Amino acid sequence: MIKVPAAVVVCTVALVVCYAYQSGPLVAILVCVSAHLATQVISAARTKPYPPGPRGWPVLGNLLQIPQDSPWLTYSAWADTYGEVVHLKALSDHLVILNTAQAAKDLLDGRSTIYSDRPGSVMTELSGFGIEMPMLSYNDQWRRQRKIFVQSFNSGMMPGYHRIQEHEARKLVQGILRRPETLVSQTKTRIAAIIMRVTYGYTVKGEDDPMITVPFAAMENFGTATEPGTWIVDFIPQLQYLPRWVPRASFLRIAEEYRQLEHKASWSPYLWCKEKVVCIAFLATHGIDADGVHGAQQEGSEEPCLVASALSQFEGDMNNEDEAALVWAASSGLGGGLDTNMSTIFTFLLAMMRNPHIQAKAQAEIYEVVGTECLPSITDRPSLPYVRSVIAEVFRWYPATPLGLPHAVRQDDVYKNYLLPKSSIVIPNVWRMLHDPCVYPQPDEFRPERFENSDSEMRKVTDLVFGFGRRSCPGSQFAESSIFAIVATILATCNIVPKLDEQGQPIVPPMEYTNGVIV
Ligand code: HEM
């Protein structure tokens, strides 16, 4: 941060003293000296160099050098040339890439009061996604949503969710064993089912249940709306004010469609839960036993769920702002948790397919600790260090968000004598941090043994993959137990092997990320 030197403070105090004693000419001189010193301080900060980075073009800057595919690999190569903090310019935007855990912790954790914003995007706002917690600026709306969310996802609440997570993990395995070809859609459905149960108390009816298919469609729209470089309105914000009939303003129509679907995806499950809560409260106040009277709506009512708990805290005294905060906080769960969990589970399956000896070792640990008569539960986690190491290595090997989520800095800042200008988009290159050969030798190898069963070494990985500072993932503990339930249940009941081709040769799928923020 810019430090104001003592000289300025002394001059300012002198100025105040002179003013108090009404010594006019002296005041004038001091004003001039103070102003000159202050200008020097500010310009000294501004004339500090930006961090190093590849040379760009006039006006465009590095715009054409920023890769669309796997940008973390290019950024990591730049880290070798330019160091731990790399600066890029794309038109008028500054981008700062943080390539080491230390730099990310110094800035995003240590200076989180100024590094907790998100970069804005006009298309994201027009499409109605800017109102959800992960996209919100660091403001009161974000604070309100985050508070609601954390009340249901803090460590004390976790044991209450174990039964749901284990139940859905078992349903997933049953489904995969019955129809292995539907692995992807079933994994998606069951992960969504866990989140829907703990958020809304809603039991997903199946893959075609609109209560999840509508949010899935909205999430696809989110991916398109937030894709950098796709929408001209993100470069020329004034275009948002065009009338809709203007020929090249189709983005306005698309944004409106996205907004409507997002609204439906977020409000429908909320209203379902609200109706259930109101109904149960009505029956209770009239002394009617809810069981049996309202069988369908009672399902899952013994389990904790975010929306019902928040509604009961408001006790009917909720204004429109409170209600909107609750709706958007709740819908952030599926947005934040679905693709990240899926990516992690698929990386796990690929890792096991490619490393049968590691799979066998993890299975042996489960058989030894849990036996073969029952399935592992989440409470077995402390007794299964090798399974925990496998999961930590999955997070390290192919993290679900290799560039985290971008932060934005609120004001000019100086780090290691470099200027990080106000509004810079700050990108933690988590991929590089977890593939730095000095920290993780042979980083491309999947080797759970590298942690030597040490939880503090595993924690160093999860501290990075779940993000930083005040914006770090509020669903991390929940995610870790969901993933443990699924991984341990699969290991205990299945052998993960590749499909065979017509010649009987294994077809091992390539390790390939999809594109986007979550890959
Ligand atoms: C493997 C699973 C997961 C991974 C790797 C992951 C990772 C992340 C990351 C990197 C961020 C951004 C942190 C930052 O800005 O520095 C984030 C934010 C967030 N995550 Fe997760 N997440 C996972 C699961 C979940 C789950 C299960 C939920 C909900 C139940 C969730 C809800 C959220 C929310 C609401 C935010 C936005 C927080 C904010 O902007 O204040 N995540 N997550």
PDB file of N, CA and C in Angstrom, residues 43-137:
ATOM      1  N   SER A  43       2.968  10.695  -7.399  1.00  0.00           N
ATOM      2  CA  SER A  43       3.572  10.362  -8.680  1.00  0.00           C
ATOM      3  C   SER A  43       4.667   9.326  -8.495  1.00  0.00           C
ATOM      4  N   ALA A  44       5.331   9.315  -7.295  1.00  0.00           N
ATOM      5  CA  ALA A  44       6.330   8.261  -7.059  1.00  0.00           C
ATOM      6  C   ALA A  44       5.650   6.904  -7.141  1.00  0.00           C
ATOM      7  N   ALA A  45       4.436   6.811  -6.531  1.00  0.00           N
ATOM      8  CA  ALA A  45       3.727   5.530  -6.587  1.00  0.00           C
ATOM      9  C   ALA A  45       3.351   5.205  -8.026  1.00  0.00           C
ATOM     10  N   ARG A  46       2.862   6.227  -8.747  1.00  0.00           N
ATOM     11  CA  ARG A  46       2.422   5.970 -10.119  1.00  0.00           C
ATOM     12  C   ARG A  46       3.585   5.672 -11.047  1.00  0.00           C
ATOM     13  N   THR A  47       4.771   6.233 -10.736  1.00  0.00           N
ATOM     14  CA  THR A  47       5.878   5.983 -11.655  1.00  0.00           C
ATOM     15  C   THR A  47       6.587   4.684 -11.332  1.00  0.00           C
ATOM     16  N   LYS A  48       6.174   4.006 -10.302  1.00  0.00           N
ATOM     17  CA  LYS A  48       6.745   2.682 -10.069  1.00  0.00           C
ATOM     18  C   LYS A  48       6.385   1.808 -11.257  1.00  0.00           C
ATOM     19  N   PRO A  49       7.270   0.887 -11.607  1.00  0.00           N
ATOM     20  CA  PRO A  49       6.965   0.087 -12.802  1.00  0.00           C
ATOM     21  C   PRO A  49       5.875  -0.934 -12.526  1.00  0.00           C
ATOM     22  N   TYR A  50       5.193  -1.338 -13.577  1.00  0.00           N
ATOM     23  CA  TYR A  50       4.305  -2.491 -13.460  1.00  0.00           C
ATOM     24  C   TYR A  50       5.187  -3.732 -13.329  1.00  0.00           C
ATOM     25  N   PRO A  51       4.632  -4.821 -12.813  1.00  0.00           N
ATOM     26  CA  PRO A  51       5.427  -6.063 -12.791  1.00  0.00           C
ATOM     27  C   PRO A  51       5.803  -6.453 -14.216  1.00  0.00           C
ATOM     28  N   PRO A  52       6.865  -7.248 -14.380  1.00  0.00           N
ATOM     29  CA  PRO A  52       7.273  -7.601 -15.745  1.00  0.00           C
ATOM     30  C   PRO A  52       6.230  -8.461 -16.452  1.00  0.00           C
ATOM     31  N   GLY A  53       6.317  -8.475 -17.766  1.00  0.00           N
ATOM     32  CA  GLY A  53       5.388  -9.295 -18.552  1.00  0.00           C
ATOM     33  C   GLY A  53       5.769  -9.217 -20.010  1.00  0.00           C
ATOM     34  N   PRO A  54       5.141 -10.020 -20.851  1.00  0.00           N
ATOM     35  CA  PRO A  54       5.491 -10.001 -22.276  1.00  0.00           C
ATOM     36  C   PRO A  54       5.184  -8.648 -22.908  1.00  0.00           C
ATOM     37  N   ARG A  55       6.016  -8.271 -23.866  1.00  0.00           N
ATOM     38  CA  ARG A  55       5.841  -6.976 -24.540  1.00  0.00           C
ATOM     39  C   ARG A  55       4.565  -7.000 -25.366  1.00  0.00           C
ATOM     40  N   GLY A  56       3.756  -5.950 -25.263  1.00  0.00           N
ATOM     41  CA  GLY A  56       2.504  -5.926 -26.019  1.00  0.00           C
ATOM     42  C   GLY A  56       2.563  -4.974 -27.188  1.00  0.00           C
ATOM     43  N   TRP A  57       1.428  -4.830 -27.883  1.00  0.00           N
ATOM     44  CA  TRP A  57       1.313  -3.922 -29.019  1.00  0.00           C
ATOM     45  C   TRP A  57       0.756  -2.580 -28.538  1.00  0.00           C
ATOM     46  N   PRO A  58       1.019  -1.507 -29.297  1.00  0.00           N
ATOM     47  CA  PRO A  58       0.381  -0.248 -28.923  1.00  0.00           C
ATOM     48  C   PRO A  58      -1.136  -0.428 -28.951  1.00  0.00           C
ATOM     49  N   VAL A  59      -1.826   0.230 -28.073  1.00  0.00           N
ATOM     50  CA  VAL A  59      -3.291   0.218 -27.914  1.00  0.00           C
ATOM     51  C   VAL A  59      -3.812  -1.167 -27.478  1.00  0.00           C
ATOM     52  N   LEU A  60      -3.535  -2.207 -28.263  1.00  0.00           N
ATOM     53  CA  LEU A  60      -4.086  -3.529 -27.926  1.00  0.00           C
ATOM     54  C   LEU A  60      -3.422  -4.127 -26.694  1.00  0.00           C
ATOM     55  N   GLY A  61      -2.189  -3.718 -26.432  1.00  0.00           N
ATOM     56  CA  GLY A  61      -1.448  -4.342 -25.335  1.00  0.00           C
ATOM     57  C   GLY A  61      -1.205  -5.813 -25.650  1.00  0.00           C
ATOM     58  N   ASN A  62      -1.465  -6.680 -24.639  1.00  0.00           N
ATOM     59  CA  ASN A  62      -1.221  -8.124 -24.826  1.00  0.00           C
ATOM     60  C   ASN A  62      -2.465  -8.878 -25.274  1.00  0.00           C
ATOM     61  N   LEU A  63      -3.494  -8.105 -25.684  1.00  0.00           N
ATOM     62  CA  LEU A  63      -4.788  -8.725 -25.984  1.00  0.00           C
ATOM     63  C   LEU A  63      -4.658  -9.985 -26.845  1.00  0.00           C
ATOM     64  N   LEU A  64      -3.867  -9.901 -27.897  1.00  0.00           N
ATOM     65  CA  LEU A  64      -3.797 -11.029 -28.837  1.00  0.00           C
ATOM     66  C   LEU A  64      -2.901 -12.158 -28.322  1.00  0.00           C
ATOM     67  N   GLN A  65      -2.158 -11.893 -27.241  1.00  0.00           N
ATOM     68  CA  GLN A  65      -1.276 -12.960 -26.713  1.00  0.00           C
ATOM     69  C   GLN A  65      -1.961 -13.788 -25.632  1.00  0.00           C
ATOM     70  N   ILE A  66      -3.122 -13.310 -25.137  1.00  0.00           N
ATOM     71  CA  ILE A  66      -3.792 -14.045 -24.053  1.00  0.00           C
ATOM     72  C   ILE A  66      -4.526 -15.236 -24.667  1.00  0.00           C
ATOM     73  N   PRO A  67      -4.090 -16.452 -24.313  1.00  0.00           N
ATOM     74  CA  PRO A  67      -4.667 -17.612 -25.001  1.00  0.00           C
ATOM     75  C   PRO A  67      -6.090 -17.928 -24.551  1.00  0.00           C
ATOM     76  N   GLN A  68      -6.902 -18.435 -25.464  1.00  0.00           N
ATOM     77  CA  GLN A  68      -8.259 -18.875 -25.128  1.00  0.00           C
ATOM     78  C   GLN A  68      -8.205 -20.284 -24.528  1.00  0.00           C
ATOM     79  N   ASP A  69      -7.302 -21.117 -25.048  1.00  0.00           N
ATOM     80  CA  ASP A  69      -7.226 -22.506 -24.569  1.00  0.00           C
ATOM     81  C   ASP A  69      -6.146 -22.646 -23.497  1.00  0.00           C
ATOM     82  N   SER A  70      -6.492 -23.323 -22.439  1.00  0.00           N
ATOM     83  CA  SER A  70      -5.561 -23.627 -21.335  1.00  0.00           C
ATOM     84  C   SER A  70      -4.639 -22.442 -21.010  1.00  0.00           C
ATOM     85  N   PRO A  71      -5.183 -21.267 -20.684  1.00  0.00           N
ATOM     86  CA  PRO A  71      -4.312 -20.114 -20.446  1.00  0.00           C
ATOM     87  C   PRO A  71      -3.322 -20.336 -19.307  1.00  0.00           C
ATOM     88  N   TRP A  72      -3.665 -21.231 -18.350  1.00  0.00           N
ATOM     89  CA  TRP A  72      -2.771 -21.456 -17.211  1.00  0.00           C
ATOM     90  C   TRP A  72      -1.420 -22.000 -17.669  1.00  0.00           C
ATOM     91  N   LEU A  73      -1.393 -22.723 -18.808  1.00  0.00           N
ATOM     92  CA  LEU A  73      -0.117 -23.275 -19.281  1.00  0.00           C
ATOM     93  C   LEU A  73       0.761 -22.140 -19.825  1.00  0.00           C
ATOM     94  N   THR A  74       0.159 -21.236 -20.596  1.00  0.00           N
ATOM     95  CA  THR A  74       0.922 -20.088 -21.115  1.00  0.00           C
ATOM     96  C   THR A  74       1.384 -19.204 -19.953  1.00  0.00           C
ATOM     97  N   TYR A  75       0.487 -18.970 -18.998  1.00  0.00           N
ATOM     98  CA  TYR A  75       0.864 -18.135 -17.850  1.00  0.00           C
ATOM     99  C   TYR A  75       2.015 -18.788 -17.078  1.00  0.00           C
ATOM    100  N   SER A  76       1.981 -20.122 -17.003  1.00  0.00           N
ATOM    101  CA  SER A  76       3.043 -20.819 -16.266  1.00  0.00           C
ATOM    102  C   SER A  76       4.366 -20.687 -17.015  1.00  0.00           C
ATOM    103  N   ALA A  77       4.306 -20.745 -18.349  1.00  0.00           N
ATOM    104  CA  ALA A  77       5.540 -20.556 -19.128  1.00  0.00           C
ATOM    105  C   ALA A  77       6.059 -19.128 -18.924  1.00  0.00           C
ATOM    106  N   TRP A  78       5.143 -18.147 -18.878  1.00  0.00           N
ATOM    107  CA  TRP A  78       5.568 -16.764 -18.623  1.00  0.00           C
ATOM    108  C   TRP A  78       6.169 -16.621 -17.223  1.00  0.00           C
ATOM    109  N   ALA A  79       5.661 -17.429 -16.275  1.00  0.00           N
ATOM    110  CA  ALA A  79       6.215 -17.367 -14.913  1.00  0.00           C
ATOM    111  C   ALA A  79       7.703 -17.711 -14.946  1.00  0.00           C
ATOM    112  N   ASP A  80       8.086 -18.693 -15.800  1.00  0.00           N
ATOM    113  CA  ASP A  80       9.502 -19.066 -15.881  1.00  0.00           C
ATOM    114  C   ASP A  80      10.340 -17.889 -16.381  1.00  0.00           C
ATOM    115  N   THR A  81       9.761 -17.082 -17.279  1.00  0.00           N
ATOM    116  CA  THR A  81      10.522 -15.962 -17.854  1.00  0.00           C
ATOM    117  C   THR A  81      10.455 -14.715 -16.972  1.00  0.00           C
ATOM    118  N   TYR A  82       9.245 -14.404 -16.477  1.00  0.00           N
ATOM    119  CA  TYR A  82       9.060 -13.092 -15.833  1.00  0.00           C
ATOM    120  C   TYR A  82       8.953 -13.141 -14.312  1.00  0.00           C
ATOM    121  N   GLY A  83       8.722 -14.321 -13.756  1.00  0.00           N
ATOM    122  CA  GLY A  83       8.727 -14.405 -12.300  1.00  0.00           C
ATOM    123  C   GLY A  83       7.358 -14.574 -11.666  1.00  0.00           C
ATOM    124  N   GLU A  84       7.316 -14.328 -10.343  1.00  0.00           N
ATOM    125  CA  GLU A  84       6.123 -14.719  -9.581  1.00  0.00           C
ATOM    126  C   GLU A  84       4.912 -13.828  -9.848  1.00  0.00           C
ATOM    127  N   VAL A  85       5.125 -12.570 -10.246  1.00  0.00           N
ATOM    128  CA  VAL A  85       3.992 -11.696 -10.560  1.00  0.00           C
ATOM    129  C   VAL A  85       4.175 -11.169 -11.983  1.00  0.00           C
ATOM    130  N   VAL A  86       3.193 -11.436 -12.841  1.00  0.00           N
ATOM    131  CA  VAL A  86       3.306 -11.057 -14.250  1.00  0.00           C
ATOM    132  C   VAL A  86       2.201 -10.056 -14.574  1.00  0.00           C
ATOM    133  N   HIS A  87       2.572  -9.018 -15.315  1.00  0.00           N
ATOM    134  CA  HIS A  87       1.584  -7.988 -15.675  1.00  0.00           C
ATOM    135  C   HIS A  87       1.267  -8.060 -17.167  1.00  0.00           C
ATOM    136  N   LEU A  88      -0.027  -7.943 -17.500  1.00  0.00           N
ATOM    137  CA  LEU A  88      -0.479  -7.924 -18.893  1.00  0.00           C
ATOM    138  C   LEU A  88      -1.449  -6.770 -19.047  1.00  0.00           C
ATOM    139  N   LYS A  89      -1.578  -6.300 -20.264  1.00  0.00           N
ATOM    140  CA  LYS A  89      -2.569  -5.255 -20.509  1.00  0.00           C
ATOM    141  C   LYS A  89      -3.406  -5.692 -21.691  1.00  0.00           C
ATOM    142  N   ALA A  90      -4.715  -5.646 -21.558  1.00  0.00           N
ATOM    143  CA  ALA A  90      -5.596  -5.962 -22.676  1.00  0.00           C
ATOM    144  C   ALA A  90      -6.460  -4.741 -22.897  1.00  0.00           C
ATOM    145  N   LEU A  91      -6.214  -3.991 -23.951  1.00  0.00           N
ATOM    146  CA  LEU A  91      -6.819  -2.674 -24.177  1.00  0.00           C
ATOM    147  C   LEU A  91      -6.585  -1.831 -22.921  1.00  0.00           C
ATOM    148  N   SER A  92      -7.669  -1.425 -22.232  1.00  0.00           N
ATOM    149  CA  SER A  92      -7.415  -0.586 -21.047  1.00  0.00           C
ATOM    150  C   SER A  92      -7.368  -1.403 -19.754  1.00  0.00           C
ATOM    151  N   ASP A  93      -7.591  -2.726 -19.840  1.00  0.00           N
ATOM    152  CA  ASP A  93      -7.597  -3.551 -18.612  1.00  0.00           C
ATOM    153  C   ASP A  93      -6.192  -4.007 -18.233  1.00  0.00           C
ATOM    154  N   HIS A  94      -5.918  -3.931 -16.937  1.00  0.00           N
ATOM    155  CA  HIS A  94      -4.663  -4.498 -16.435  1.00  0.00           C
ATOM    156  C   HIS A  94      -4.948  -5.883 -15.868  1.00  0.00           C
ATOM    157  N   LEU A  95      -4.091  -6.840 -16.195  1.00  0.00           N
ATOM    158  CA  LEU A  95      -4.216  -8.183 -15.606  1.00  0.00           C
ATOM    159  C   LEU A  95      -2.942  -8.479 -14.831  1.00  0.00           C
ATOM    160  N   VAL A  96      -3.103  -9.022 -13.640  1.00  0.00           N
ATOM    161  CA  VAL A  96      -1.939  -9.390 -12.844  1.00  0.00           C
ATOM    162  C   VAL A  96      -2.048 -10.879 -12.541  1.00  0.00           C
ATOM    163  N   ILE A  97      -1.050 -11.640 -12.951  1.00  0.00           N
ATOM    164  CA  ILE A  97      -1.075 -13.087 -12.702  1.00  0.00           C
ATOM    165  C   ILE A  97      -0.160 -13.385 -11.524  1.00  0.00           C
ATOM    166  N   LEU A  98      -0.718 -14.054 -10.510  1.00  0.00           N
ATOM    167  CA  LEU A  98       0.086 -14.426  -9.341  1.00  0.00           C
ATOM    168  C   LEU A  98       0.484 -15.896  -9.484  1.00  0.00           C
ATOM    169  N   ASN A  99       1.779 -16.148  -9.558  1.00  0.00           N
ATOM    170  CA  ASN A  99       2.239 -17.507  -9.879  1.00  0.00           C
ATOM    171  C   ASN A  99       2.746 -18.302  -8.685  1.00  0.00           C
ATOM    172  N   THR A 100       2.846 -17.667  -7.524  1.00  0.00           N
ATOM    173  CA  THR A 100       3.304 -18.437  -6.350  1.00  0.00           C
ATOM    174  C   THR A 100       2.264 -18.325  -5.233  1.00  0.00           C
ATOM    175  N   ALA A 101       2.283 -19.367  -4.384  1.00  0.00           N
ATOM    176  CA  ALA A 101       1.360 -19.368  -3.240  1.00  0.00           C
ATOM    177  C   ALA A 101       1.662 -18.169  -2.348  1.00  0.00           C
ATOM    178  N   GLN A 102       2.962 -17.822  -2.236  1.00  0.00           N
ATOM    179  CA  GLN A 102       3.333 -16.717  -1.349  1.00  0.00           C
ATOM    180  C   GLN A 102       2.726 -15.403  -1.828  1.00  0.00           C
ATOM    181  N   ALA A 103       2.850 -15.133  -3.135  1.00  0.00           N
ATOM    182  CA  ALA A 103       2.303 -13.869  -3.671  1.00  0.00           C
ATOM    183  C   ALA A 103       0.789 -13.850  -3.483  1.00  0.00           C
ATOM    184  N   ALA A 104       0.128 -14.982  -3.745  1.00  0.00           N
ATOM    185  CA  ALA A 104      -1.336 -15.030  -3.613  1.00  0.00           C
ATOM    186  C   ALA A 104      -1.736 -14.800  -2.152  1.00  0.00           C
ATOM    187  N   LYS A 105      -0.984 -15.403  -1.245  1.00  0.00           N
ATOM    188  CA  LYS A 105      -1.326 -15.238   0.175  1.00  0.00           C
ATOM    189  C   LYS A 105      -1.033 -13.807   0.633  1.00  0.00           C
ATOM    190  N   ASP A 106       0.129 -13.271   0.198  1.00  0.00           N
ATOM    191  CA  ASP A 106       0.473 -11.889   0.602  1.00  0.00           C
ATOM    192  C   ASP A 106      -0.630 -10.920   0.190  1.00  0.00           C
ATOM    193  N   LEU A 107      -1.120 -11.081  -1.044  1.00  0.00           N
ATOM    194  CA  LEU A 107      -2.057 -10.082  -1.557  1.00  0.00           C
ATOM    195  C   LEU A 107      -3.514 -10.458  -1.280  1.00  0.00           C
ATOM    196  N   LEU A 108      -3.929 -11.643  -1.718  1.00  0.00           N
ATOM    197  CA  LEU A 108      -5.369 -11.970  -1.646  1.00  0.00           C
ATOM    198  C   LEU A 108      -5.805 -12.300  -0.219  1.00  0.00           C
ATOM    199  N   ASP A 109      -4.902 -12.922   0.563  1.00  0.00           N
ATOM    200  CA  ASP A 109      -5.235 -13.168   1.980  1.00  0.00           C
ATOM    201  C   ASP A 109      -4.850 -11.952   2.815  1.00  0.00           C
ATOM    202  N   GLY A 110      -3.555 -11.555   2.710  1.00  0.00           N
ATOM    203  CA  GLY A 110      -3.007 -10.527   3.608  1.00  0.00           C
ATOM    204  C   GLY A 110      -3.617  -9.146   3.386  1.00  0.00           C
ATOM    205  N   ARG A 111      -3.947  -8.811   2.154  1.00  0.00           N
ATOM    206  CA  ARG A 111      -4.510  -7.469   1.896  1.00  0.00           C
ATOM    207  C   ARG A 111      -5.944  -7.598   1.381  1.00  0.00           C
ATOM    208  N   SER A 112      -6.687  -8.498   2.015  1.00  0.00           N
ATOM    209  CA  SER A 112      -8.005  -8.846   1.455  1.00  0.00           C
ATOM    210  C   SER A 112      -9.002  -7.686   1.503  1.00  0.00           C
ATOM    211  N   THR A 113      -8.724  -6.650   2.341  1.00  0.00           N
ATOM    212  CA  THR A 113      -9.672  -5.525   2.342  1.00  0.00           C
ATOM    213  C   THR A 113      -9.703  -4.839   0.977  1.00  0.00           C
ATOM    214  N   ILE A 114      -8.590  -4.892   0.243  1.00  0.00           N
ATOM    215  CA  ILE A 114      -8.622  -4.229  -1.077  1.00  0.00           C
ATOM    216  C   ILE A 114      -8.591  -5.218  -2.243  1.00  0.00           C
ATOM    217  N   TYR A 115      -8.398  -6.516  -1.954  1.00  0.00           N
ATOM    218  CA  TYR A 115      -8.301  -7.493  -3.058  1.00  0.00           C
ATOM    219  C   TYR A 115      -9.526  -8.412  -3.157  1.00  0.00           C
ATOM    220  N   SER A 116     -10.674  -8.004  -2.615  1.00  0.00           N
ATOM    221  CA  SER A 116     -11.813  -8.933  -2.581  1.00  0.00           C
ATOM    222  C   SER A 116     -12.918  -8.595  -3.578  1.00  0.00           C
ATOM    223  N   ASP A 117     -12.645  -7.655  -4.467  1.00  0.00           N
ATOM    224  CA  ASP A 117     -13.639  -7.351  -5.502  1.00  0.00           C
ATOM    225  C   ASP A 117     -13.595  -8.392  -6.612  1.00  0.00           C
ATOM    226  N   ARG A 118     -14.626  -8.369  -7.459  1.00  0.00           N
ATOM    227  CA  ARG A 118     -14.601  -9.192  -8.676  1.00  0.00           C
ATOM    228  C   ARG A 118     -14.593  -8.255  -9.869  1.00  0.00           C
ATOM    229  N   PRO A 119     -13.899  -8.628 -10.931  1.00  0.00           N
ATOM    230  CA  PRO A 119     -13.979  -7.785 -12.124  1.00  0.00           C
ATOM    231  C   PRO A 119     -15.384  -7.813 -12.693  1.00  0.00           C
ATOM    232  N   GLY A 120     -15.891  -6.685 -13.138  1.00  0.00           N
ATOM    233  CA  GLY A 120     -17.266  -6.656 -13.667  1.00  0.00           C
ATOM    234  C   GLY A 120     -17.287  -7.025 -15.145  1.00  0.00           C
ATOM    235  N   SER A 121     -18.429  -7.489 -15.613  1.00  0.00           N
ATOM    236  CA  SER A 121     -18.597  -7.711 -17.050  1.00  0.00           C
ATOM    237  C   SER A 121     -20.025  -7.306 -17.392  1.00  0.00           C
ATOM    238  N   VAL A 122     -20.171  -6.493 -18.426  1.00  0.00           N
ATOM    239  CA  VAL A 122     -21.491  -5.952 -18.753  1.00  0.00           C
ATOM    240  C   VAL A 122     -22.450  -7.088 -19.118  1.00  0.00           C
ATOM    241  N   MET A 123     -21.972  -8.045 -19.913  1.00  0.00           N
ATOM    242  CA  MET A 123     -22.861  -9.120 -20.351  1.00  0.00           C
ATOM    243  C   MET A 123     -23.309  -9.963 -19.139  1.00  0.00           C
ATOM    244  N   THR A 124     -22.414 -10.169 -18.190  1.00  0.00           N
ATOM    245  CA  THR A 124     -22.784 -10.919 -16.975  1.00  0.00           C
ATOM    246  C   THR A 124     -23.914 -10.197 -16.242  1.00  0.00           C
ATOM    247  N   GLU A 125     -23.781  -8.875 -16.146  1.00  0.00           N
ATOM    248  CA  GLU A 125     -24.817  -8.081 -15.464  1.00  0.00           C
ATOM    249  C   GLU A 125     -26.130  -8.132 -16.236  1.00  0.00           C
ATOM    250  N   LEU A 126     -26.047  -7.890 -17.565  1.00  0.00           N
ATOM    251  CA  LEU A 126     -27.277  -7.869 -18.371  1.00  0.00           C
ATOM    252  C   LEU A 126     -28.009  -9.201 -18.297  1.00  0.00           C
ATOM    253  N   SER A 127     -27.251 -10.287 -18.165  1.00  0.00           N
ATOM    254  CA  SER A 127     -27.860 -11.622 -18.168  1.00  0.00           C
ATOM    255  C   SER A 127     -28.391 -12.032 -16.800  1.00  0.00           C
ATOM    256  N   GLY A 128     -28.205 -11.164 -15.811  1.00  0.00           N
ATOM    257  CA  GLY A 128     -28.781 -11.441 -14.498  1.00  0.00           C
ATOM    258  C   GLY A 128     -27.903 -12.293 -13.592  1.00  0.00           C
ATOM    259  N   PHE A 129     -26.647 -12.563 -14.008  1.00  0.00           N
ATOM    260  CA  PHE A 129     -25.782 -13.396 -13.164  1.00  0.00           C
ATOM    261  C   PHE A 129     -24.978 -12.570 -12.158  1.00  0.00           C
ATOM    262  N   GLY A 130     -24.905 -11.243 -12.422  1.00  0.00           N
ATOM    263  CA  GLY A 130     -24.077 -10.397 -11.572  1.00  0.00           C
ATOM    264  C   GLY A 130     -24.596 -10.281 -10.148  1.00  0.00           C
ATOM    265  N   ILE A 131     -25.824 -10.744  -9.921  1.00  0.00           N
ATOM    266  CA  ILE A 131     -26.470 -10.579  -8.619  1.00  0.00           C
ATOM    267  C   ILE A 131     -26.138 -11.727  -7.663  1.00  0.00           C
ATOM    268  N   GLU A 132     -25.511 -12.803  -8.200  1.00  0.00           N
ATOM    269  CA  GLU A 132     -25.210 -13.966  -7.352  1.00  0.00           C
ATOM    270  C   GLU A 132     -23.852 -13.811  -6.675  1.00  0.00           C
ATOM    271  N   MET A 133     -23.752 -14.382  -5.490  1.00  0.00           N
ATOM    272  CA  MET A 133     -22.596 -14.168  -4.641  1.00  0.00           C
ATOM    273  C   MET A 133     -21.233 -14.277  -5.343  1.00  0.00           C
ATOM    274  N   PRO A 134     -20.981 -15.343  -6.129  1.00  0.00           N
ATOM    275  CA  PRO A 134     -19.628 -15.454  -6.697  1.00  0.00           C
ATOM    276  C   PRO A 134     -19.255 -14.298  -7.608  1.00  0.00           C
ATOM    277  N   MET A 135     -20.256 -13.625  -8.197  1.00  0.00           N
ATOM    278  CA  MET A 135     -19.976 -12.560  -9.159  1.00  0.00           C
ATOM    279  C   MET A 135     -20.061 -11.172  -8.540  1.00  0.00           C
ATOM    280  N   LEU A 136     -20.655 -11.067  -7.346  1.00  0.00           N
ATOM    281  CA  LEU A 136     -20.910  -9.739  -6.761  1.00  0.00           C
ATOM    282  C   LEU A 136     -19.630  -9.012  -6.404  1.00  0.00           C
ATOM    283  N   SER A 137     -19.678  -7.673  -6.480  1.00  0.00           N
ATOM    284  CA  SER A 137     -18.580  -6.870  -5.944  1.00  0.00           C
ATOM    285  C   SER A 137     -18.519  -7.086  -4.439  1.00  0.00           C
TER     286      SER A 137
END
